[in-house]
Amino acid sequence: MLDGSMSIFDLLLIQPIFSVLIFIYGILPMQDLGIALIIFTILVRLAMWPMVKKQLHQTKIMRQLQPQLAVIKKKAKGNRQLESQMMLELYREKGINPFGQIGLLLVQLPIFIALFAVVRIITEEQHNVPKFTYDFLEGMPGVHAALEHINATFLGIIDLTKHATLPDGGIYWPLAILAVIAAVLQFIQSKQLLPQPKEKRRLRDILKEQASGKEVDQAEMSALMTGKMIWLFPVLTFLIGMYLAGALVLYLVVSSAVAIIQQDRALKEDETDLEKVSEKTKTKVSKAKEAVVVAEPTPKKKGQTTASKKKKRS
């Protein structure tokens, strides 16, 4: 039901997300908040698929542009303004939005914040459940039952209202294991997008070369530094997951799992498209070569030339 006391954030995000989650929960034969949350997370990731695909495509192009960016850096000779201008021109030419990758984060972050509020309503403010449920849903039997009580478990085993770190200092192991799984999946998700250097060298060796005055491949150095950073996000995911409500940890697990599948598919599609373009280019080049060969006159042998001359004289 609508409430004039709700904020714009409540009306635009919390109420729609809450109502969708309650609707999924209500139509499930076995009313289980964990299963409803898994279905909800998959739907959110599927809705973001066009944006994910576009972002991954641009990420792959950005990797391929590293050699050209290195050339631009040499040409600029320390002139930051010129370097930025040349980079933006290159991005415009290739159809890349350098700030496009932030878009996906800006979509996901409000959803996560709203979901945090939804979980708080379910776990701590069940008297507000009718307030955040749309009126037309209240007539559904499952939703009507949810207005009285929500089964906030996953498969009837894991209590999603709890935290991995208990108030008495103990550990709720089912959620602690979920936090570990979330961290591992976060690592795999980041690793998928990490460019693999041709020669595996240590960052320490490259920094020594740079200190000695040798020219260093900035793309290789950037890839190695990114490789070090991908360990940071899984550690943060685990530490945060230990203090979040179980429902949010489950959301992180499912979201990363679906993201891994989406990234794998999108990157493979990009490789297939590039292979098709490469094959078309090869075909065009070979046809052009054949046309040149046909157009060229066949060289005559010496014997054939003298014989033809004798025939003309006679």
mmCIF file of C-alpha atoms in Angstrom:
data_model
loop_
_atom_site.group_PDB
_atom_site.id
_atom_site.type_symbol
_atom_site.label_atom_id
_atom_site.label_comp_id
_atom_site.label_asym_id
_atom_site.label_seq_id
_atom_site.Cartn_x
_atom_site.Cartn_y
_atom_site.Cartn_z
ATOM 1 C CA MET A 1 0.000 0.000 0.000
ATOM 2 C CA LEU A 2 1.142 3.561 -0.723
ATOM 3 C CA ASP A 3 2.200 5.792 2.125
ATOM 4 C CA GLY A 4 2.732 9.543 1.922
ATOM 5 C CA SER A 5 5.455 9.291 4.575
ATOM 6 C CA MET A 6 7.746 7.279 2.252
ATOM 7 C CA SER A 7 10.724 8.975 0.628
ATOM 8 C CA ILE A 8 11.424 9.080 -3.123
ATOM 9 C CA PHE A 9 14.056 6.348 -2.633
ATOM 10 C CA ASP A 10 11.416 4.200 -0.888
ATOM 11 C CA LEU A 11 8.908 4.741 -3.714
ATOM 12 C CA LEU A 12 11.329 4.295 -6.630
ATOM 13 C CA LEU A 13 13.482 1.424 -5.359
ATOM 14 C CA ILE A 14 12.622 -0.142 -2.008
ATOM 15 C CA GLN A 15 8.898 -0.630 -2.649
ATOM 16 C CA PRO A 16 9.281 -2.079 -6.192
ATOM 17 C CA ILE A 17 12.110 -4.425 -5.126
ATOM 18 C CA PHE A 18 10.222 -5.476 -2.010
ATOM 19 C CA SER A 19 7.008 -6.105 -3.972
ATOM 20 C CA VAL A 20 8.776 -8.155 -6.677
ATOM 21 C CA LEU A 21 10.521 -10.251 -4.004
ATOM 22 C CA ILE A 22 7.274 -10.789 -2.096
ATOM 23 C CA PHE A 23 5.456 -11.689 -5.354
ATOM 24 C CA ILE A 24 8.101 -14.350 -6.192
ATOM 25 C CA TYR A 25 7.945 -15.599 -2.602
ATOM 26 C CA GLY A 26 4.137 -15.776 -2.781
ATOM 27 C CA ILE A 27 3.940 -17.850 -6.000
ATOM 28 C CA LEU A 28 6.526 -20.434 -4.873
ATOM 29 C CA PRO A 29 4.968 -23.783 -3.844
ATOM 30 C CA MET A 30 7.464 -23.974 -0.981
ATOM 31 C CA GLN A 31 7.562 -20.430 0.363
ATOM 32 C CA ASP A 32 11.261 -19.890 0.960
ATOM 33 C CA LEU A 33 12.915 -16.461 1.078
ATOM 34 C CA GLY A 34 16.264 -17.907 -0.055
ATOM 35 C CA ILE A 35 14.832 -19.426 -3.270
ATOM 36 C CA ALA A 36 12.825 -16.231 -3.920
ATOM 37 C CA LEU A 37 16.018 -14.195 -3.515
ATOM 38 C CA ILE A 38 17.920 -16.456 -5.942
ATOM 39 C CA ILE A 39 15.186 -16.055 -8.593
ATOM 40 C CA PHE A 40 15.084 -12.290 -7.974
ATOM 41 C CA THR A 41 18.898 -11.980 -8.357
ATOM 42 C CA ILE A 42 18.881 -13.981 -11.606
ATOM 43 C CA LEU A 43 16.116 -11.722 -12.983
ATOM 44 C CA VAL A 44 18.117 -8.597 -12.046
ATOM 45 C CA ARG A 45 21.255 -9.944 -13.778
ATOM 46 C CA LEU A 46 19.251 -10.921 -16.884
ATOM 47 C CA ALA A 47 17.731 -7.435 -17.015
ATOM 48 C CA MET A 48 21.257 -5.992 -16.941
ATOM 49 C CA TRP A 49 22.519 -8.342 -19.704
ATOM 50 C CA PRO A 50 22.515 -5.732 -22.540
ATOM 51 C CA MET A 51 24.523 -3.352 -20.352
ATOM 52 C CA VAL A 52 26.872 -6.158 -19.211
ATOM 53 C CA LYS A 53 27.472 -7.275 -22.802
ATOM 54 C CA LYS A 54 28.243 -3.745 -23.966
ATOM 55 C CA GLN A 55 30.598 -3.140 -21.037
ATOM 56 C CA LEU A 56 32.515 -6.387 -21.634
ATOM 57 C CA HIS A 57 32.790 -5.618 -25.360
ATOM 58 C CA GLN A 58 34.304 -2.229 -24.561
ATOM 59 C CA THR A 59 36.620 -3.792 -21.970
ATOM 60 C CA LYS A 60 37.965 -6.171 -24.615
ATOM 61 C CA ILE A 61 38.497 -3.337 -27.103
ATOM 62 C CA MET A 62 40.276 -1.322 -24.392
ATOM 63 C CA ARG A 63 42.697 -4.241 -23.938
ATOM 64 C CA GLN A 64 43.398 -4.347 -27.676
ATOM 65 C CA LEU A 65 44.085 -0.586 -27.694
ATOM 66 C CA GLN A 66 46.918 -0.817 -25.144
ATOM 67 C CA PRO A 67 49.696 -0.741 -27.815
ATOM 68 C CA GLN A 68 48.112 2.331 -29.455
ATOM 69 C CA LEU A 69 47.772 4.032 -26.047
ATOM 70 C CA ALA A 70 51.483 3.376 -25.442
ATOM 71 C CA VAL A 71 52.301 5.063 -28.781
ATOM 72 C CA ILE A 72 50.128 8.049 -27.807
ATOM 73 C CA LYS A 73 52.002 8.345 -24.521
ATOM 74 C CA LYS A 74 55.343 8.476 -26.383
ATOM 75 C CA LYS A 75 54.040 11.085 -28.828
ATOM 76 C CA ALA A 76 52.675 13.291 -26.019
ATOM 77 C CA LYS A 77 56.125 13.363 -24.321
ATOM 78 C CA GLY A 78 54.710 14.143 -20.888
ATOM 79 C CA ASN A 79 52.106 16.639 -22.095
ATOM 80 C CA ARG A 80 49.067 15.416 -20.120
ATOM 81 C CA GLN A 81 46.574 17.645 -21.933
ATOM 82 C CA LEU A 82 47.730 16.473 -25.371
ATOM 83 C CA GLU A 83 47.793 12.850 -24.201
ATOM 84 C CA SER A 84 44.208 13.084 -22.871
ATOM 85 C CA GLN A 85 43.024 14.729 -26.088
ATOM 86 C CA MET A 86 44.631 12.050 -28.289
ATOM 87 C CA MET A 87 43.228 9.276 -26.090
ATOM 88 C CA LEU A 88 39.702 10.717 -26.257
ATOM 89 C CA GLU A 89 39.994 10.971 -30.060
ATOM 90 C CA LEU A 90 41.047 7.305 -30.210
ATOM 91 C CA TYR A 91 38.130 6.286 -27.952
ATOM 92 C CA ARG A 92 35.709 8.309 -30.108
ATOM 93 C CA GLU A 93 37.072 6.650 -33.248
ATOM 94 C CA LYS A 94 36.582 3.174 -31.765
ATOM 95 C CA GLY A 95 33.165 4.012 -30.272
ATOM 96 C CA ILE A 96 34.298 3.623 -26.653
ATOM 97 C CA ASN A 97 32.866 5.507 -23.698
ATOM 98 C CA PRO A 98 35.695 5.590 -21.105
ATOM 99 C CA PHE A 99 33.137 6.166 -18.333
ATOM 100 C CA GLY A 100 30.743 3.475 -19.582
ATOM 101 C CA GLN A 101 32.024 0.882 -17.112
ATOM 102 C CA ILE A 102 30.830 3.018 -14.201
ATOM 103 C CA GLY A 103 27.243 2.663 -15.466
ATOM 104 C CA LEU A 104 26.894 -0.965 -14.370
ATOM 105 C CA LEU A 105 28.160 -0.115 -10.884
ATOM 106 C CA LEU A 106 25.745 2.827 -10.648
ATOM 107 C CA VAL A 107 22.870 0.455 -11.453
ATOM 108 C CA GLN A 108 23.928 -2.313 -9.059
ATOM 109 C CA LEU A 109 24.778 -0.123 -6.056
ATOM 110 C CA PRO A 110 21.280 1.355 -5.514
ATOM 111 C CA ILE A 111 19.763 -2.129 -5.930
ATOM 112 C CA PHE A 112 22.080 -3.499 -3.239
ATOM 113 C CA ILE A 113 21.340 -0.573 -0.895
ATOM 114 C CA ALA A 114 17.594 -1.012 -1.473
ATOM 115 C CA LEU A 115 17.899 -4.764 -0.910
ATOM 116 C CA PHE A 116 19.710 -4.026 2.354
ATOM 117 C CA ALA A 117 16.663 -1.983 3.422
ATOM 118 C CA VAL A 118 14.296 -4.748 2.229
ATOM 119 C CA VAL A 119 16.125 -7.343 4.338
ATOM 120 C CA ARG A 120 15.960 -5.028 7.341
ATOM 121 C CA ILE A 121 12.180 -4.690 6.854
ATOM 122 C CA ILE A 122 11.767 -8.486 6.663
ATOM 123 C CA THR A 123 14.030 -9.239 9.619
ATOM 124 C CA GLU A 124 13.512 -6.313 11.997
ATOM 125 C CA GLU A 125 10.432 -4.363 10.857
ATOM 126 C CA GLN A 126 7.828 -6.956 9.846
ATOM 127 C CA HIS A 127 5.088 -4.526 10.900
ATOM 128 C CA ASN A 128 6.111 -2.415 7.865
ATOM 129 C CA VAL A 129 5.650 -5.287 5.358
ATOM 130 C CA PRO A 130 2.096 -4.159 4.356
ATOM 131 C CA LYS A 131 3.380 -0.591 3.941
ATOM 132 C CA PHE A 132 5.890 -1.602 1.247
ATOM 133 C CA THR A 133 3.626 -4.069 -0.592
ATOM 134 C CA TYR A 134 1.600 -2.872 -3.582
ATOM 135 C CA ASP A 135 -2.166 -2.993 -3.013
ATOM 136 C CA PHE A 136 -2.926 -5.263 -5.997
ATOM 137 C CA LEU A 137 -0.584 -7.948 -4.601
ATOM 138 C CA GLU A 138 -2.267 -8.178 -1.222
ATOM 139 C CA GLY A 139 -5.115 -10.293 -2.631
ATOM 140 C CA MET A 140 -2.757 -13.146 -3.600
ATOM 141 C CA PRO A 141 -2.927 -16.028 -1.093
ATOM 142 C CA GLY A 142 0.849 -16.421 -0.810
ATOM 143 C CA VAL A 143 1.446 -12.692 -0.479
ATOM 144 C CA HIS A 144 -1.405 -12.361 2.014
ATOM 145 C CA ALA A 145 0.264 -15.043 4.134
ATOM 146 C CA ALA A 146 3.613 -13.247 3.788
ATOM 147 C CA LEU A 147 2.045 -10.103 5.245
ATOM 148 C CA GLU A 148 1.563 -12.073 8.457
ATOM 149 C CA HIS A 149 4.844 -14.010 8.495
ATOM 150 C CA ILE A 150 7.784 -14.550 6.108
ATOM 151 C CA ASN A 151 9.804 -17.757 6.197
ATOM 152 C CA ALA A 152 13.235 -16.078 6.103
ATOM 153 C CA THR A 153 15.275 -19.255 5.540
ATOM 154 C CA PHE A 154 17.060 -20.929 2.659
ATOM 155 C CA LEU A 155 15.833 -24.498 2.076
ATOM 156 C CA GLY A 156 14.536 -24.435 5.630
ATOM 157 C CA ILE A 157 18.122 -24.828 6.907
ATOM 158 C CA ILE A 158 20.020 -21.501 6.762
ATOM 159 C CA ASP A 159 18.532 -18.598 8.701
ATOM 160 C CA LEU A 160 18.978 -15.591 6.383
ATOM 161 C CA THR A 161 18.166 -13.089 9.133
ATOM 162 C CA LYS A 162 21.341 -13.970 11.036
ATOM 163 C CA HIS A 163 24.928 -12.794 10.506
ATOM 164 C CA ALA A 164 28.009 -15.021 10.252
ATOM 165 C CA THR A 165 29.446 -13.255 13.313
ATOM 166 C CA LEU A 166 27.049 -13.800 16.206
ATOM 167 C CA PRO A 167 26.537 -11.212 19.014
ATOM 168 C CA ASP A 168 28.092 -13.587 21.570
ATOM 169 C CA GLY A 169 31.312 -13.765 19.516
ATOM 170 C CA GLY A 170 30.541 -17.136 17.930
ATOM 171 C CA ILE A 171 30.391 -18.037 14.243
ATOM 172 C CA TYR A 172 27.251 -19.064 12.364
ATOM 173 C CA TRP A 173 29.037 -21.489 10.052
ATOM 174 C CA PRO A 174 26.444 -21.819 7.251
ATOM 175 C CA LEU A 175 26.724 -18.074 6.574
ATOM 176 C CA ALA A 176 30.505 -18.088 7.084
ATOM 177 C CA ILE A 177 30.750 -20.738 4.340
ATOM 178 C CA LEU A 178 28.496 -18.592 2.128
ATOM 179 C CA ALA A 179 30.851 -15.636 2.711
ATOM 180 C CA VAL A 180 33.815 -17.780 1.606
ATOM 181 C CA ILE A 181 31.918 -18.881 -1.537
ATOM 182 C CA ALA A 182 31.064 -15.219 -2.284
ATOM 183 C CA ALA A 183 34.770 -14.296 -1.996
ATOM 184 C CA VAL A 184 35.893 -17.170 -4.273
ATOM 185 C CA LEU A 185 33.286 -16.306 -6.915
ATOM 186 C CA GLN A 186 34.300 -12.627 -6.729
ATOM 187 C CA PHE A 187 37.910 -13.671 -7.437
ATOM 188 C CA ILE A 188 36.872 -15.802 -10.449
ATOM 189 C CA GLN A 189 34.685 -12.956 -11.746
ATOM 190 C CA SER A 190 37.612 -10.488 -11.574
ATOM 191 C CA LYS A 191 40.120 -13.018 -12.957
ATOM 192 C CA GLN A 192 37.974 -13.543 -16.069
ATOM 193 C CA LEU A 193 38.462 -9.914 -17.089
ATOM 194 C CA LEU A 194 42.174 -9.777 -16.287
ATOM 195 C CA PRO A 195 44.377 -9.616 -19.413
ATOM 196 C CA GLN A 196 46.992 -12.372 -19.454
ATOM 197 C CA PRO A 197 50.524 -11.019 -20.085
ATOM 198 C CA LYS A 198 52.592 -12.774 -22.758
ATOM 199 C CA GLU A 199 55.598 -13.056 -20.446
ATOM 200 C CA LYS A 200 54.917 -13.705 -16.781
ATOM 201 C CA ARG A 201 57.230 -11.353 -14.925
ATOM 202 C CA ARG A 202 57.157 -10.028 -11.383
ATOM 203 C CA LEU A 203 56.121 -6.445 -10.688
ATOM 204 C CA ARG A 204 59.302 -6.034 -8.642
ATOM 205 C CA ASP A 205 61.503 -6.787 -11.685
ATOM 206 C CA ILE A 206 59.636 -4.273 -13.863
ATOM 207 C CA LEU A 207 59.947 -1.560 -11.200
ATOM 208 C CA LYS A 208 63.703 -2.236 -10.987
ATOM 209 C CA GLU A 209 63.979 -1.813 -14.769
ATOM 210 C CA GLN A 210 62.078 1.458 -14.554
ATOM 211 C CA ALA A 211 64.330 2.708 -11.746
ATOM 212 C CA SER A 212 67.437 1.883 -13.803
ATOM 213 C CA GLY A 213 66.160 4.070 -16.657
ATOM 214 C CA LYS A 214 64.974 1.315 -18.998
ATOM 215 C CA GLU A 215 61.812 1.812 -21.002
ATOM 216 C CA VAL A 216 58.949 -0.177 -19.473
ATOM 217 C CA ASP A 217 55.826 -1.443 -21.220
ATOM 218 C CA GLN A 218 53.084 0.464 -19.373
ATOM 219 C CA ALA A 219 50.399 -1.986 -20.521
ATOM 220 C CA GLU A 220 52.315 -4.891 -18.972
ATOM 221 C CA MET A 221 52.889 -2.936 -15.766
ATOM 222 C CA SER A 222 49.204 -1.954 -15.563
ATOM 223 C CA ALA A 223 48.141 -5.598 -16.092
ATOM 224 C CA LEU A 224 50.460 -6.785 -13.298
ATOM 225 C CA MET A 225 49.205 -4.108 -10.878
ATOM 226 C CA THR A 226 45.601 -5.039 -11.718
ATOM 227 C CA GLY A 227 46.540 -8.675 -11.067
ATOM 228 C CA LYS A 228 47.678 -7.736 -7.572
ATOM 229 C CA MET A 229 44.506 -5.727 -6.935
ATOM 230 C CA ILE A 230 42.085 -8.543 -7.785
ATOM 231 C CA TRP A 231 43.029 -10.200 -4.489
ATOM 232 C CA LEU A 232 41.740 -7.155 -2.607
ATOM 233 C CA PHE A 233 38.087 -7.437 -3.698
ATOM 234 C CA PRO A 234 37.587 -11.085 -2.626
ATOM 235 C CA VAL A 235 39.118 -10.303 0.797
ATOM 236 C CA LEU A 236 36.793 -7.292 1.195
ATOM 237 C CA THR A 237 33.829 -9.402 0.033
ATOM 238 C CA PHE A 238 34.611 -12.024 2.688
ATOM 239 C CA LEU A 239 35.090 -9.485 5.500
ATOM 240 C CA ILE A 240 31.907 -7.586 4.602
ATOM 241 C CA GLY A 241 30.018 -10.859 4.102
ATOM 242 C CA MET A 242 30.840 -11.922 7.652
ATOM 243 C CA TYR A 243 28.923 -8.907 8.998
ATOM 244 C CA LEU A 244 26.023 -8.746 6.521
ATOM 245 C CA ALA A 245 22.648 -10.421 6.957
ATOM 246 C CA GLY A 246 22.554 -13.857 5.337
ATOM 247 C CA ALA A 247 20.067 -12.728 2.663
ATOM 248 C CA LEU A 248 22.571 -10.173 1.337
ATOM 249 C CA VAL A 249 25.422 -12.695 1.343
ATOM 250 C CA LEU A 250 23.238 -15.081 -0.679
ATOM 251 C CA TYR A 251 22.537 -12.215 -3.105
ATOM 252 C CA LEU A 252 26.311 -11.647 -3.537
ATOM 253 C CA VAL A 253 26.897 -15.366 -4.181
ATOM 254 C CA VAL A 254 24.165 -15.687 -6.829
ATOM 255 C CA SER A 255 25.015 -12.350 -8.448
ATOM 256 C CA SER A 256 28.695 -13.333 -8.883
ATOM 257 C CA ALA A 257 27.787 -16.818 -10.132
ATOM 258 C CA VAL A 258 25.450 -15.419 -12.824
ATOM 259 C CA ALA A 259 28.012 -12.694 -13.697
ATOM 260 C CA ILE A 260 30.673 -15.368 -14.331
ATOM 261 C CA ILE A 261 28.351 -17.175 -16.771
ATOM 262 C CA GLN A 262 27.421 -13.900 -18.494
ATOM 263 C CA GLN A 263 31.049 -12.787 -18.819
ATOM 264 C CA ASP A 264 32.121 -16.146 -20.212
ATOM 265 C CA ARG A 265 29.361 -16.046 -22.827
ATOM 266 C CA ALA A 266 29.951 -12.414 -23.805
ATOM 267 C CA LEU A 267 33.730 -12.842 -24.146
ATOM 268 C CA LYS A 268 33.278 -15.997 -26.254
ATOM 269 C CA GLU A 269 30.785 -14.199 -28.510
ATOM 270 C CA ASP A 270 33.314 -11.397 -28.987
ATOM 271 C CA GLU A 271 36.030 -13.913 -29.958
ATOM 272 C CA THR A 272 33.649 -15.587 -32.442
ATOM 273 C CA ASP A 273 32.770 -12.212 -33.982
ATOM 274 C CA LEU A 274 36.460 -11.315 -34.295
ATOM 275 C CA GLU A 275 37.199 -14.705 -35.922
ATOM 276 C CA LYS A 276 34.370 -14.124 -38.443
ATOM 277 C CA VAL A 277 35.735 -10.673 -39.289
ATOM 278 C CA SER A 278 39.236 -12.159 -39.660
ATOM 279 C CA GLU A 279 37.958 -14.923 -41.966
ATOM 280 C CA LYS A 280 36.043 -12.393 -44.106
ATOM 281 C CA THR A 281 39.182 -10.248 -44.374
ATOM 282 C CA LYS A 282 41.286 -13.259 -45.396
ATOM 283 C CA THR A 283 38.693 -14.226 -48.036
ATOM 284 C CA LYS A 284 38.641 -10.699 -49.468
ATOM 285 C CA VAL A 285 42.460 -10.580 -49.600
ATOM 286 C CA SER A 286 42.716 -13.985 -51.304
ATOM 287 C CA LYS A 287 40.043 -12.978 -53.874
ATOM 288 C CA ALA A 288 41.899 -9.746 -54.561
ATOM 289 C CA LYS A 289 45.146 -11.679 -55.084
ATOM 290 C CA GLU A 290 43.412 -14.090 -57.494
ATOM 291 C CA ALA A 291 41.997 -11.133 -59.441
ATOM 292 C CA VAL A 292 45.491 -9.614 -59.748
ATOM 293 C CA VAL A 293 46.961 -12.933 -60.955
ATOM 294 C CA VAL A 294 44.226 -13.304 -63.597
ATOM 295 C CA ALA A 295 44.710 -9.720 -64.782
ATOM 296 C CA GLU A 296 48.489 -10.137 -65.236
ATOM 297 C CA PRO A 297 49.575 -11.369 -68.775
ATOM 298 C CA THR A 298 51.240 -14.768 -68.766
ATOM 299 C CA PRO A 299 54.958 -14.500 -69.591
ATOM 300 C CA LYS A 300 55.937 -16.056 -72.948
ATOM 301 C CA LYS A 301 58.857 -18.399 -73.365
ATOM 302 C CA LYS A 302 61.727 -17.513 -75.701
ATOM 303 C CA GLY A 303 61.030 -20.447 -77.992
ATOM 304 C CA GLN A 304 57.396 -19.470 -78.377
ATOM 305 C CA THR A 305 58.338 -15.857 -79.234
ATOM 306 C CA THR A 306 60.791 -16.807 -82.081
ATOM 307 C CA ALA A 307 58.321 -19.349 -83.468
ATOM 308 C CA SER A 308 55.562 -16.786 -83.641
ATOM 309 C CA LYS A 309 57.896 -14.308 -85.378
ATOM 310 C CA LYS A 310 58.803 -16.910 -88.062
ATOM 311 C CA LYS A 311 55.108 -17.545 -88.729
ATOM 312 C CA LYS A 312 54.517 -13.838 -89.253
ATOM 313 C CA ARG A 313 57.433 -13.589 -91.777
ATOM 314 C CA SER A 314 56.201 -16.551 -93.764
#
